[in-house]
Amino acid sequence: MHKKIKLVILILLTSSTYFIYNLTNKSNITYISLGDSISLGENSYGAISYSYSDYFKDYLDKNDKLSFYDKSYTSKNKTITDLYNDLLIEETMTINNSNHNIRRLLSDADIVSISIGLNDVILEVNRENYITDYKENRIVEEITKKYKKLITEIRKYYKNPIYVIGYYENNTKYDSILQKLNEKYKNICKKDNDIFINTNIISNEEKYFDSPSSYYPNTKGYKEIANLMINEYEHNLLIQNK
């Protein structure tokens, strides 16, 4: 009888150790980055460099947590509608010798980050000869409606909190609209239990931009955004492990 009890205890301890190891140490995290040129890593010169998502990927890899990373569904000119249409199309692509589409990637993902809406703002503003408060609010409402539709579609395949990267300021004609859009995104994140990453820390800071007339940050800027995401990720881990 005692031997059976000892055996059961040993099995339970072994199982607990196995699950704790898999939860905290094993390289089992799939991270998918979605979105526009900020997700992709465009710099002030129009070239593609390391983005915040690449630095976050490096963080996971360094801590032996990363199993798979993909940012195939990021591009310089991607709009909310473009990303929404990606979800509707059955097109597949080969990644690491395996066939994937965005639906499968999202279904398999443990972490998803997204920055989307910048190109929508740029397109709408550039259609106007001048911008009034009324036009700003109209643009924000239209983009917010599209964003909600996109998130609803993503939710069909991905159930965990989404890391939504907010927009910052850098003395551009888009700043006011982007800040209003941030407030909309924040409220949607609260409602959906997603994680809004407030990037205002890099706003109008020369050290984060190689060109004062460009919206796109330099390496320091992207690293800072990644650090904000890492801080939120670690904070959530602490909450989950309490």
XYZ file of N, CA and C in Angstrom:
726
model
N 0.831 -1.217 0.000
C 0.000 0.000 0.000
C 0.860 1.261 0.000
N 1.879 1.228 0.884
C 2.775 2.389 0.948
C 3.507 2.598 -0.371
N 3.859 1.507 -1.014
C 4.575 1.598 -2.292
C 3.694 2.259 -3.351
N 2.385 1.908 -3.334
C 1.453 2.499 -4.298
C 1.307 3.999 -4.065
N 1.217 4.385 -2.787
C 1.099 5.813 -2.452
C 2.340 6.573 -2.906
N 3.510 5.988 -2.643
C 4.763 6.619 -3.066
C 4.816 6.758 -4.584
N 4.332 5.731 -5.275
C 4.338 5.758 -6.738
C 3.428 6.873 -7.260
N 2.230 6.998 -6.648
C 1.293 8.046 -7.056
C 1.899 9.425 -6.818
N 2.533 9.612 -5.654
C 3.171 10.898 -5.332
C 4.277 11.212 -6.330
N 5.063 10.195 -6.676
C 6.160 10.380 -7.631
C 5.627 10.789 -8.996
N 4.541 10.139 -9.416
C 3.935 10.474 -10.719
C 3.418 11.901 -10.720
N 2.752 12.284 -9.608
C 2.214 13.645 -9.512
C 3.314 14.695 -9.532
N 4.391 14.433 -8.801
C 5.514 15.371 -8.772
C 6.162 15.482 -10.141
N 6.337 14.337 -10.804
C 6.948 14.329 -12.135
C 6.079 15.082 -13.129
N 4.756 14.857 -13.052
C 3.832 15.532 -13.959
C 3.833 17.029 -13.727
N 3.833 17.433 -12.431
C 3.848 18.864 -12.103
C 5.099 19.536 -12.635
N 6.238 18.861 -12.433
C 7.510 19.412 -12.929
C 7.479 19.548 -14.441
N 6.903 18.557 -15.107
C 6.827 18.575 -16.578
C 5.993 19.754 -17.066
N 4.813 19.937 -16.440
C 3.935 21.006 -16.897
C 4.502 22.385 -16.580
N 5.127 22.533 -15.421
C 5.756 23.807 -15.076
C 6.883 24.125 -16.055
N 7.659 23.100 -16.388
C 8.745 23.302 -17.341
C 8.205 23.757 -18.694
N 7.152 23.081 -19.148
C 6.585 23.419 -20.447
C 5.968 24.802 -20.441
N 5.424 25.194 -19.288
C 4.780 26.498 -19.201
C 5.776 27.637 -19.156
N 6.908 27.434 -18.477
C 7.810 28.551 -18.213
C 9.110 28.524 -19.000
N 9.595 27.337 -19.380
C 10.935 27.260 -19.940
C 11.011 26.789 -21.381
N 10.132 25.901 -21.757
C 10.252 25.300 -23.075
C 10.029 26.319 -24.177
N 10.756 26.153 -25.282
C 10.597 27.044 -26.436
C 9.326 26.664 -27.185
N 8.207 27.136 -26.688
C 6.938 26.712 -27.278
C 6.029 27.857 -27.684
N 6.541 29.076 -27.735
C 5.707 30.233 -28.052
C 5.757 30.548 -29.548
N 4.575 30.672 -30.125
C 4.436 31.116 -31.505
C 4.015 32.584 -31.488
N 4.816 33.433 -32.115
C 4.569 34.882 -32.110
C 4.342 35.357 -33.536
N 3.211 36.015 -33.763
C 2.841 36.532 -35.078
C 2.688 38.044 -35.008
N 3.366 38.745 -35.898
C 3.256 40.201 -35.993
C 2.458 40.564 -37.243
N 1.474 41.432 -37.077
C 0.619 41.877 -38.174
C 0.693 43.390 -38.319
N 0.488 43.870 -39.545
C 0.316 45.307 -39.667
C 1.085 46.027 -40.746
N 1.413 47.276 -40.442
C 1.923 48.226 -41.413
C 3.433 48.380 -41.327
N 3.920 49.515 -41.798
C 5.365 49.764 -41.874
C 6.032 49.827 -40.505
N 5.273 50.142 -39.453
C 5.851 50.156 -38.113
C 6.094 48.722 -37.651
N 5.167 47.832 -37.949
C 5.373 46.402 -37.656
C 6.522 45.842 -38.468
N 6.642 46.334 -39.694
C 7.667 45.827 -40.606
C 9.058 46.332 -40.251
N 9.148 47.593 -39.793
C 10.436 48.155 -39.405
C 10.993 49.186 -40.369
N 10.111 49.958 -41.014
C 10.588 51.000 -41.930
C 11.292 52.102 -41.141
N 12.418 52.587 -41.693
C 13.128 53.680 -41.020
C 12.918 54.997 -41.768
N 13.583 56.037 -41.301
C 13.376 57.380 -41.850
C 13.777 57.503 -43.313
N 14.578 56.560 -43.799
C 15.073 56.618 -45.173
C 14.280 55.713 -46.107
N 13.199 55.125 -45.589
C 12.362 54.265 -46.418
C 12.852 52.831 -46.511
N 13.977 52.536 -45.868
C 14.510 51.170 -45.868
C 13.873 50.363 -44.748
N 13.946 49.038 -44.880
C 13.400 48.162 -43.858
C 14.508 47.723 -42.915
N 14.327 48.030 -41.641
C 15.304 47.691 -40.625
C 14.652 46.744 -39.619
N 15.180 46.691 -38.408
C 14.604 45.882 -37.343
C 13.410 46.617 -36.753
N 12.290 45.934 -36.645
C 11.097 46.540 -36.064
C 10.980 46.163 -34.591
N 9.997 46.734 -33.918
C 9.745 46.375 -32.516
C 9.452 44.885 -32.394
N 8.768 44.321 -33.402
C 8.422 42.900 -33.339
C 9.664 42.017 -33.441
N 10.664 42.462 -34.206
C 11.915 41.707 -34.298
C 12.654 41.719 -32.962
N 12.642 42.857 -32.284
C 13.301 42.944 -30.974
C 12.545 42.122 -29.927
N 11.212 42.100 -30.036
C 10.441 41.277 -29.108
C 10.694 39.799 -29.383
N 10.799 39.454 -30.642
C 11.156 38.078 -31.020
C 12.498 37.694 -30.440
N 13.477 38.594 -30.516
C 14.809 38.329 -29.953
C 14.735 38.110 -28.446
N 13.875 38.885 -27.791
C 13.695 38.727 -26.342
C 13.178 37.331 -26.012
N 12.171 36.876 -26.741
C 11.627 35.535 -26.516
C 12.676 34.464 -26.801
N 13.418 34.659 -27.867
C 14.441 33.691 -28.263
C 15.555 33.616 -27.219
N 15.980 34.778 -26.747
C 17.041 34.847 -25.746
C 16.633 34.137 -24.457
N 15.352 34.180 -24.140
C 14.849 33.548 -22.926
C 14.332 32.127 -23.178
N 14.719 31.586 -24.332
C 14.399 30.191 -24.670
C 12.903 29.923 -24.635
N 12.124 30.868 -25.174
C 10.673 30.703 -25.193
C 10.105 30.644 -26.611
N 10.902 31.043 -27.593
C 10.378 31.170 -28.954
C 10.451 29.855 -29.720
N 9.310 29.477 -30.268
C 9.253 28.310 -31.137
C 9.137 28.724 -32.600
N 8.310 29.755 -32.859
C 8.052 30.165 -34.246
C 7.691 31.644 -34.267
N 8.209 32.358 -35.259
C 7.946 33.789 -35.416
C 7.663 34.080 -36.879
N 6.662 34.912 -37.134
C 6.354 35.266 -38.520
C 5.779 36.674 -38.606
N 6.223 37.418 -39.611
C 5.624 38.732 -39.892
C 5.347 38.868 -41.381
N 4.939 37.753 -41.992
C 4.617 37.750 -43.418
C 3.456 38.680 -43.752
N 2.573 38.900 -42.779
C 1.406 39.742 -43.028
C 1.618 41.158 -42.508
N 2.835 41.664 -42.726
C 3.152 43.074 -42.523
C 3.672 43.624 -43.845
N 3.371 44.864 -44.135
C 3.921 45.506 -45.339
C 3.860 47.019 -45.180
N 4.643 47.719 -45.977
C 4.782 49.168 -45.848
C 3.457 49.902 -46.028
N 2.655 49.430 -46.969
C 1.440 50.171 -47.314
C 0.157 49.497 -46.851
N 0.258 48.527 -45.964
C -0.931 47.766 -45.575
C -1.913 48.628 -44.789
N -3.165 48.557 -45.201
C -4.253 49.257 -44.517
C -5.086 48.250 -43.726
N -6.018 48.766 -42.961
C -6.914 47.891 -42.202
C -7.695 46.989 -43.151
N -8.187 47.566 -44.245
C -8.943 46.785 -45.225
C -8.074 45.709 -45.860
N -6.822 46.029 -46.146
C -5.898 45.036 -46.725
C -5.748 43.839 -45.791
N -5.531 44.115 -44.511
C -5.339 43.037 -43.539
C -6.632 42.243 -43.356
N -7.755 42.921 -43.359
C -9.049 42.242 -43.276
C -9.233 41.304 -44.466
N -8.887 41.780 -45.654
C -9.013 40.948 -46.858
C -8.066 39.747 -46.823
N -6.891 39.921 -46.205
C -5.972 38.789 -46.032
C -6.662 37.643 -45.284
N -7.477 38.007 -44.305
C -8.173 37.012 -43.499
C -9.265 36.285 -44.280
N -9.789 36.936 -45.305
C -10.867 36.351 -46.097
C -10.363 35.465 -47.221
N -9.101 35.619 -47.583
C -8.535 34.884 -48.716
C -7.896 33.594 -48.236
N -8.105 32.523 -48.978
C -7.567 31.204 -48.615
C -6.131 31.001 -49.100
N -5.504 32.059 -49.564
C -4.151 31.947 -50.110
C -3.175 31.411 -49.057
N -2.332 30.481 -49.466
C -1.325 29.919 -48.561
C 0.065 30.318 -49.014
N 1.006 30.301 -48.076
C 2.399 30.575 -48.393
C 3.265 29.555 -47.669
N 4.455 29.348 -48.190
C 5.364 28.392 -47.575
C 6.298 29.107 -46.622
N 6.259 28.704 -45.350
C 7.110 29.281 -44.310
C 7.820 28.123 -43.618
N 9.148 28.133 -43.666
C 9.936 27.049 -43.056
C 9.472 25.679 -43.540
N 9.254 25.598 -44.864
C 8.874 24.342 -45.532
C 7.481 23.838 -45.169
N 6.676 24.676 -44.528
C 5.308 24.303 -44.203
C 4.344 25.307 -44.819
N 3.162 24.832 -45.190
C 2.161 25.703 -45.774
C 1.350 26.400 -44.677
N 1.203 27.704 -44.817
C 0.473 28.492 -43.831
C -0.418 29.501 -44.549
N -1.504 29.874 -43.905
C -2.193 31.111 -44.255
C -2.459 31.856 -42.954
N -2.987 33.048 -43.060
C -3.101 33.889 -41.874
C -4.034 33.274 -40.832
N -5.046 32.553 -41.291
C -5.971 31.932 -40.346
C -5.263 30.871 -39.508
N -4.473 30.042 -40.176
C -3.753 28.991 -39.438
C -2.724 29.617 -38.501
N -2.027 30.644 -38.977
C -1.031 31.306 -38.138
C -1.676 31.849 -36.864
N -2.830 32.482 -37.008
C -3.518 33.045 -35.849
C -4.034 31.945 -34.922
N -4.529 30.863 -35.493
C -5.037 29.756 -34.682
C -3.937 29.111 -33.856
N -2.720 29.081 -34.411
C -1.586 28.454 -33.728
C -0.849 29.418 -32.800
N -1.157 30.706 -32.891
C -0.368 31.721 -32.189
C -0.636 31.762 -30.688
N 0.429 32.036 -29.936
C 0.337 32.304 -28.505
C 0.343 33.805 -28.236
N 1.052 34.543 -29.094
C 1.136 36.006 -28.965
C 0.935 36.624 -30.347
N 0.093 37.636 -30.420
C -0.110 38.400 -31.658
C 0.022 39.887 -31.329
N 0.811 40.586 -32.137
C 0.887 42.045 -32.017
C 0.439 42.659 -33.335
N -0.067 43.886 -33.244
C -0.565 44.541 -34.452
C -0.384 46.047 -34.338
N 0.067 46.657 -35.417
C -0.014 48.116 -35.561
C -0.640 48.361 -36.915
N -1.806 48.943 -36.912
C -2.560 49.133 -38.150
C -3.410 50.397 -38.044
N -3.499 51.125 -39.138
C -4.293 52.353 -39.166
C -3.522 53.551 -39.662
N -2.182 53.484 -39.580
C -1.357 54.610 -40.017
C -1.577 54.923 -41.494
N -1.538 53.912 -42.340
C -1.713 54.143 -43.773
C -3.121 54.608 -44.106
N -4.095 54.160 -43.315
C -5.466 54.634 -43.509
C -5.541 56.138 -43.235
N -4.874 56.565 -42.164
C -4.851 57.996 -41.825
C -4.164 58.795 -42.934
N -3.007 58.317 -43.383
C -2.255 59.012 -44.432
C -3.093 59.158 -45.703
N -3.764 58.082 -46.102
C -4.593 58.116 -47.316
C -5.736 59.111 -47.176
N -6.409 59.098 -46.039
C -7.562 59.975 -45.836
C -7.147 61.441 -45.762
N -6.075 61.722 -45.051
C -5.615 63.111 -44.910
C -5.159 63.669 -46.246
N -4.454 62.856 -47.011
C -3.925 63.325 -48.300
C -5.001 63.502 -49.363
N -6.207 63.008 -49.091
C -7.325 63.238 -50.015
C -7.935 64.629 -49.832
N -7.657 65.232 -48.687
C -8.268 66.514 -48.345
C -7.318 67.682 -48.641
N -7.890 68.793 -49.078
C -7.091 70.005 -49.292
C -6.722 70.649 -47.960
N -7.604 70.531 -46.999
C -7.323 71.030 -45.654
C -8.146 70.195 -44.667
N -7.706 70.169 -43.442
C -8.344 69.335 -42.422
C -8.968 70.207 -41.336
N -10.221 69.963 -41.072
C -10.930 70.636 -39.979
C -11.166 69.610 -38.859
N -11.620 70.090 -37.702
C -11.947 69.179 -36.605
C -13.029 68.189 -37.027
N -14.010 68.685 -37.779
C -15.091 67.815 -38.246
C -14.536 66.699 -39.129
N -13.649 67.054 -40.056
C -13.061 66.048 -40.941
C -12.194 65.067 -40.158
N -11.452 65.570 -39.193
C -10.636 64.694 -38.343
C -11.508 63.652 -37.654
N -12.590 64.116 -37.054
C -13.468 63.203 -36.322
C -14.134 62.198 -37.255
N -14.490 62.646 -38.446
C -15.088 61.735 -39.416
C -14.104 60.643 -39.816
N -12.857 61.036 -40.076
C -11.814 60.083 -40.457
C -11.582 59.068 -39.334
N -11.503 59.576 -38.104
C -11.275 58.695 -36.950
C -12.412 57.692 -36.804
N -13.645 58.147 -36.951
C -14.805 57.258 -36.809
C -14.815 56.190 -37.900
N -14.486 56.575 -39.124
C -14.480 55.618 -40.231
C -13.401 54.549 -40.029
N -12.223 54.990 -39.604
C -11.122 54.042 -39.387
C -11.434 53.129 -38.204
N -12.020 53.697 -37.149
C -12.380 52.899 -35.974
C -13.377 51.807 -36.343
N -14.333 52.129 -37.181
C -15.328 51.149 -37.623
C -14.647 49.997 -38.358
N -13.698 50.320 -39.231
C -12.960 49.287 -39.966
C -12.114 48.443 -39.015
N -11.512 49.112 -38.032
C -10.653 48.408 -37.070
C -11.461 47.408 -36.247
N -12.638 47.819 -35.776
C -13.492 46.915 -35.009
C -13.856 45.682 -35.828
N -14.153 45.894 -37.092
C -14.500 44.784 -37.989
C -13.318 43.834 -38.143
N -12.110 44.400 -38.258
C -10.897 43.592 -38.379
C -10.674 42.758 -37.125
N -10.780 43.376 -35.947
C -10.540 42.661 -34.690
C -11.561 41.546 -34.501
N -12.805 41.799 -34.879
C -13.841 40.769 -34.796
C -13.469 39.560 -35.646
N -12.903 39.804 -36.811
C -12.494 38.705 -37.693
C -11.289 37.965 -37.124
N -10.334 38.698 -36.590
C -9.160 38.064 -35.971
C -9.600 37.162 -34.819
N -10.587 37.597 -34.071
C -11.068 36.850 -32.912
C -11.668 35.483 -33.270
N -12.004 35.285 -34.519
C -12.514 33.983 -34.947
C -11.431 32.906 -34.886
N -10.158 33.358 -34.917
C -9.050 32.408 -35.004
C -8.082 32.506 -33.833
N -8.031 33.656 -33.191
C -7.063 33.902 -32.116
C -7.806 34.369 -30.873
N -7.569 33.711 -29.729
C -8.360 33.958 -28.528
C -7.616 34.713 -27.423
N -6.302 34.791 -27.495
C -5.530 35.453 -26.443
C -5.559 36.976 -26.621
N -5.112 37.723 -25.618
C -5.040 39.185 -25.776
C -4.128 39.593 -26.932
N -4.549 40.587 -27.672
C -3.755 41.135 -28.773
C -2.960 42.323 -28.249
N -1.675 42.387 -28.586
C -0.852 43.546 -28.254
C -1.049 44.588 -29.365
N -1.772 45.636 -29.041
C -2.097 46.682 -30.011
C -1.122 47.839 -29.818
N -0.292 48.087 -30.818
C 0.734 49.126 -30.721
C 0.141 50.483 -31.083
N 0.142 51.379 -30.119
C -0.381 52.718 -30.365
C 0.578 53.562 -31.197
N 0.096 54.695 -31.637
C 0.910 55.610 -32.449
C 1.376 56.799 -31.621
N 2.514 57.329 -31.988
C 3.168 58.426 -31.279
C 3.109 59.681 -32.153
N 3.717 60.735 -31.704
C 3.767 61.988 -32.473
C 5.199 62.291 -32.889
N 5.323 62.930 -34.032
C 6.638 63.441 -34.439
C 6.489 64.675 -35.326
N 5.641 65.596 -34.858
C 5.447 66.887 -35.544
C 5.021 66.717 -36.996
N 4.115 65.763 -37.251
C 3.597 65.584 -38.605
C 2.135 66.041 -38.652
N 1.599 66.168 -39.843
C 0.209 66.609 -40.000
C -0.789 65.520 -39.596
N -0.275 64.342 -39.279
C -1.143 63.230 -38.885
C -1.288 63.104 -37.366
N -0.496 63.860 -36.625
C -0.407 63.659 -35.175
C -1.755 63.744 -34.458
N -2.536 64.751 -34.763
C -3.797 64.962 -34.060
C -4.753 63.789 -34.277
N -4.865 63.348 -35.521
C -5.762 62.231 -35.834
C -5.262 60.948 -35.185
N -3.951 60.720 -35.206
C -3.399 59.505 -34.613
C -3.649 59.453 -33.111
N -3.586 60.597 -32.446
C -3.846 60.619 -31.014
C -5.322 60.340 -30.711
N -6.198 60.862 -31.561
C -7.627 60.563 -31.396
C -7.891 59.082 -31.660
N -7.202 58.546 -32.646
C -7.355 57.126 -32.969
C -6.837 56.261 -31.821
N -5.749 56.699 -31.196
C -5.224 55.984 -30.024
C -6.284 55.830 -28.939
N -7.025 56.895 -28.682
C -8.054 56.839 -27.645
C -9.134 55.827 -27.996
N -9.482 55.763 -29.273
C -10.464 54.768 -29.716
C -9.914 53.358 -29.516
N -8.655 53.161 -29.908
C -8.030 51.840 -29.769
C -7.933 51.427 -28.296
N -7.576 52.380 -27.445
C -7.490 52.097 -26.001
C -8.817 51.584 -25.467
N -9.902 52.262 -25.828
C -11.222 51.883 -25.335
C -11.635 50.510 -25.847
N -11.301 50.221 -27.100
C -11.622 48.911 -27.671
C -10.812 47.827 -26.964
N -9.549 48.129 -26.669
C -8.696 47.164 -25.960
C -9.260 46.851 -24.579
N -9.717 47.870 -23.869
C -10.306 47.657 -22.540
C -11.517 46.752 -22.630
N -12.346 46.993 -23.611
C -13.569 46.206 -23.783
C -13.251 44.760 -24.143
N -12.226 44.568 -24.987
C -11.897 43.225 -25.488
C -10.820 42.518 -24.678
N -10.348 43.172 -23.606
C -9.249 42.621 -22.797
C -7.969 42.440 -23.608
N -7.757 43.339 -24.564
C -6.495 43.374 -25.295
C -5.532 44.325 -24.591
N -4.306 44.365 -25.052
C -3.253 45.142 -24.382
C -2.821 46.294 -25.285
N -3.128 47.501 -24.861
C -2.729 48.679 -25.641
C -1.339 49.133 -25.216
N -0.448 49.263 -26.178
C 0.912 49.716 -25.905
C 1.008 51.205 -26.209
N 1.087 51.998 -25.168
C 1.175 53.449 -25.311
C 2.616 53.834 -25.651
N 2.819 54.351 -26.858
C 4.173 54.660 -27.340
C 4.518 56.142 -27.246
N 3.741 56.897 -26.473
C 3.980 58.346 -26.382
C 5.356 58.694 -25.834
N 6.012 57.726 -25.198
C 7.340 57.986 -24.637
C 8.348 58.404 -25.709
N 8.121 57.997 -26.971
C 9.067 58.388 -28.023
C 8.597 59.615 -28.804
N 7.419 60.143 -28.469
C 6.872 61.278 -29.210
C 7.800 62.489 -29.193
N 8.088 63.009 -30.377
C 8.851 64.247 -30.553
C 10.222 64.235 -29.866
N 10.779 63.048 -29.645
C 12.105 62.916 -29.038
C 13.140 62.704 -30.143
N 14.054 63.649 -30.307
C 15.019 63.602 -31.409
C 15.837 62.315 -31.435
N 16.158 61.779 -30.269
C 17.019 60.592 -30.225
C 16.359 59.367 -30.844
N 15.030 59.402 -31.001
C 14.329 58.247 -31.550
C 14.051 58.377 -33.044
N 14.478 59.482 -33.650
C 14.214 59.710 -35.069
C 15.474 60.245 -35.749
N 15.805 59.686 -36.902
C 16.959 60.170 -37.662
C 16.618 61.405 -38.474
N 15.322 61.608 -38.717
C 14.885 62.782 -39.469
C 13.696 63.408 -38.756
N 13.753 64.698 -38.454
C 12.656 65.365 -37.746
C 11.382 65.462 -38.576
N 11.491 65.254 -39.893
C 10.323 65.366 -40.769
C 9.713 63.997 -41.092
N 10.282 62.943 -40.535
C 9.795 61.590 -40.822
C 9.006 61.036 -39.640
N 8.000 60.232 -39.942
C 7.241 59.604 -38.879
C 7.912 58.327 -38.381
N 8.838 57.789 -39.173
C 9.374 56.462 -38.879
C 10.594 56.536 -37.968
N 10.599 55.750 -36.883
C 11.670 55.845 -35.886
C 12.953 55.151 -36.316
N 14.009 55.414 -35.561
C 15.284 54.732 -35.794
C 15.362 53.498 -34.904
N 16.532 52.899 -34.845
C 16.726 51.684 -34.053
C 16.352 51.903 -32.583
N 16.772 53.047 -32.021
C 16.447 53.329 -30.620
C 14.941 53.396 -30.405
N 14.247 53.992 -31.372
C 12.794 54.110 -31.262
C 12.109 52.756 -31.268
N 12.530 51.907 -32.208
C 11.938 50.569 -32.282
C 12.264 49.736 -31.044
N 13.476 49.893 -30.530
C 13.856 49.171 -29.303
C 13.000 49.622 -28.129
N 12.727 50.914 -28.060
C 11.913 51.441 -26.965
C 10.487 50.892 -27.034
N 9.928 50.828 -28.242
C 8.592 50.255 -28.402
C 8.599 48.789 -27.979
N 9.641 48.064 -28.379
C 9.772 46.650 -27.983
C 9.849 46.525 -26.464
N 10.592 47.424 -25.817
C 10.720 47.382 -24.355
C 9.363 47.587 -23.678
N 8.545 48.462 -24.251
C 7.208 48.687 -23.706
C 6.378 47.409 -23.806
N 6.516 46.728 -24.923
C 5.785 45.472 -25.117
C 6.302 44.388 -24.176
N 7.612 44.327 -24.006
C 8.224 43.344 -23.095
C 7.753 43.583 -21.661
N 7.712 44.844 -21.246
C 7.258 45.178 -19.891
C 5.825 44.702 -19.653
N 4.963 44.916 -20.655
C 3.571 44.468 -20.525
C 3.492 42.944 -20.486
N 4.291 42.303 -21.306
C 4.313 40.838 -21.356
C 4.749 40.262 -20.004
N 5.824 40.805 -19.434
C 6.322 40.304 -18.158
C 5.343 40.601 -17.019
N 4.703 41.762 -17.091
C 3.697 42.109 -16.093
C 2.538 41.111 -16.113
N 2.095 40.742 -17.296
C 1.001 39.788 -17.425
C 1.413 38.391 -16.963
N 2.664 38.043 -17.192
C 3.166 36.753 -16.706
C 3.113 36.689 -15.178
N 3.500 37.787 -14.525
C 3.461 37.839 -13.062
C 2.033 37.669 -12.547
N 1.093 38.317 -13.215
C -0.321 38.216 -12.814
C -0.812 36.785 -12.975
N -0.448 36.151 -14.092
C -0.896 34.785 -14.366
C -0.309 33.785 -13.373
N 0.895 34.063 -12.898
C 1.593 33.113 -12.034
C 1.309 33.318 -10.540
N 0.467 34.311 -10.207
C 0.151 34.554 -8.797
C -0.773 33.457 -8.259
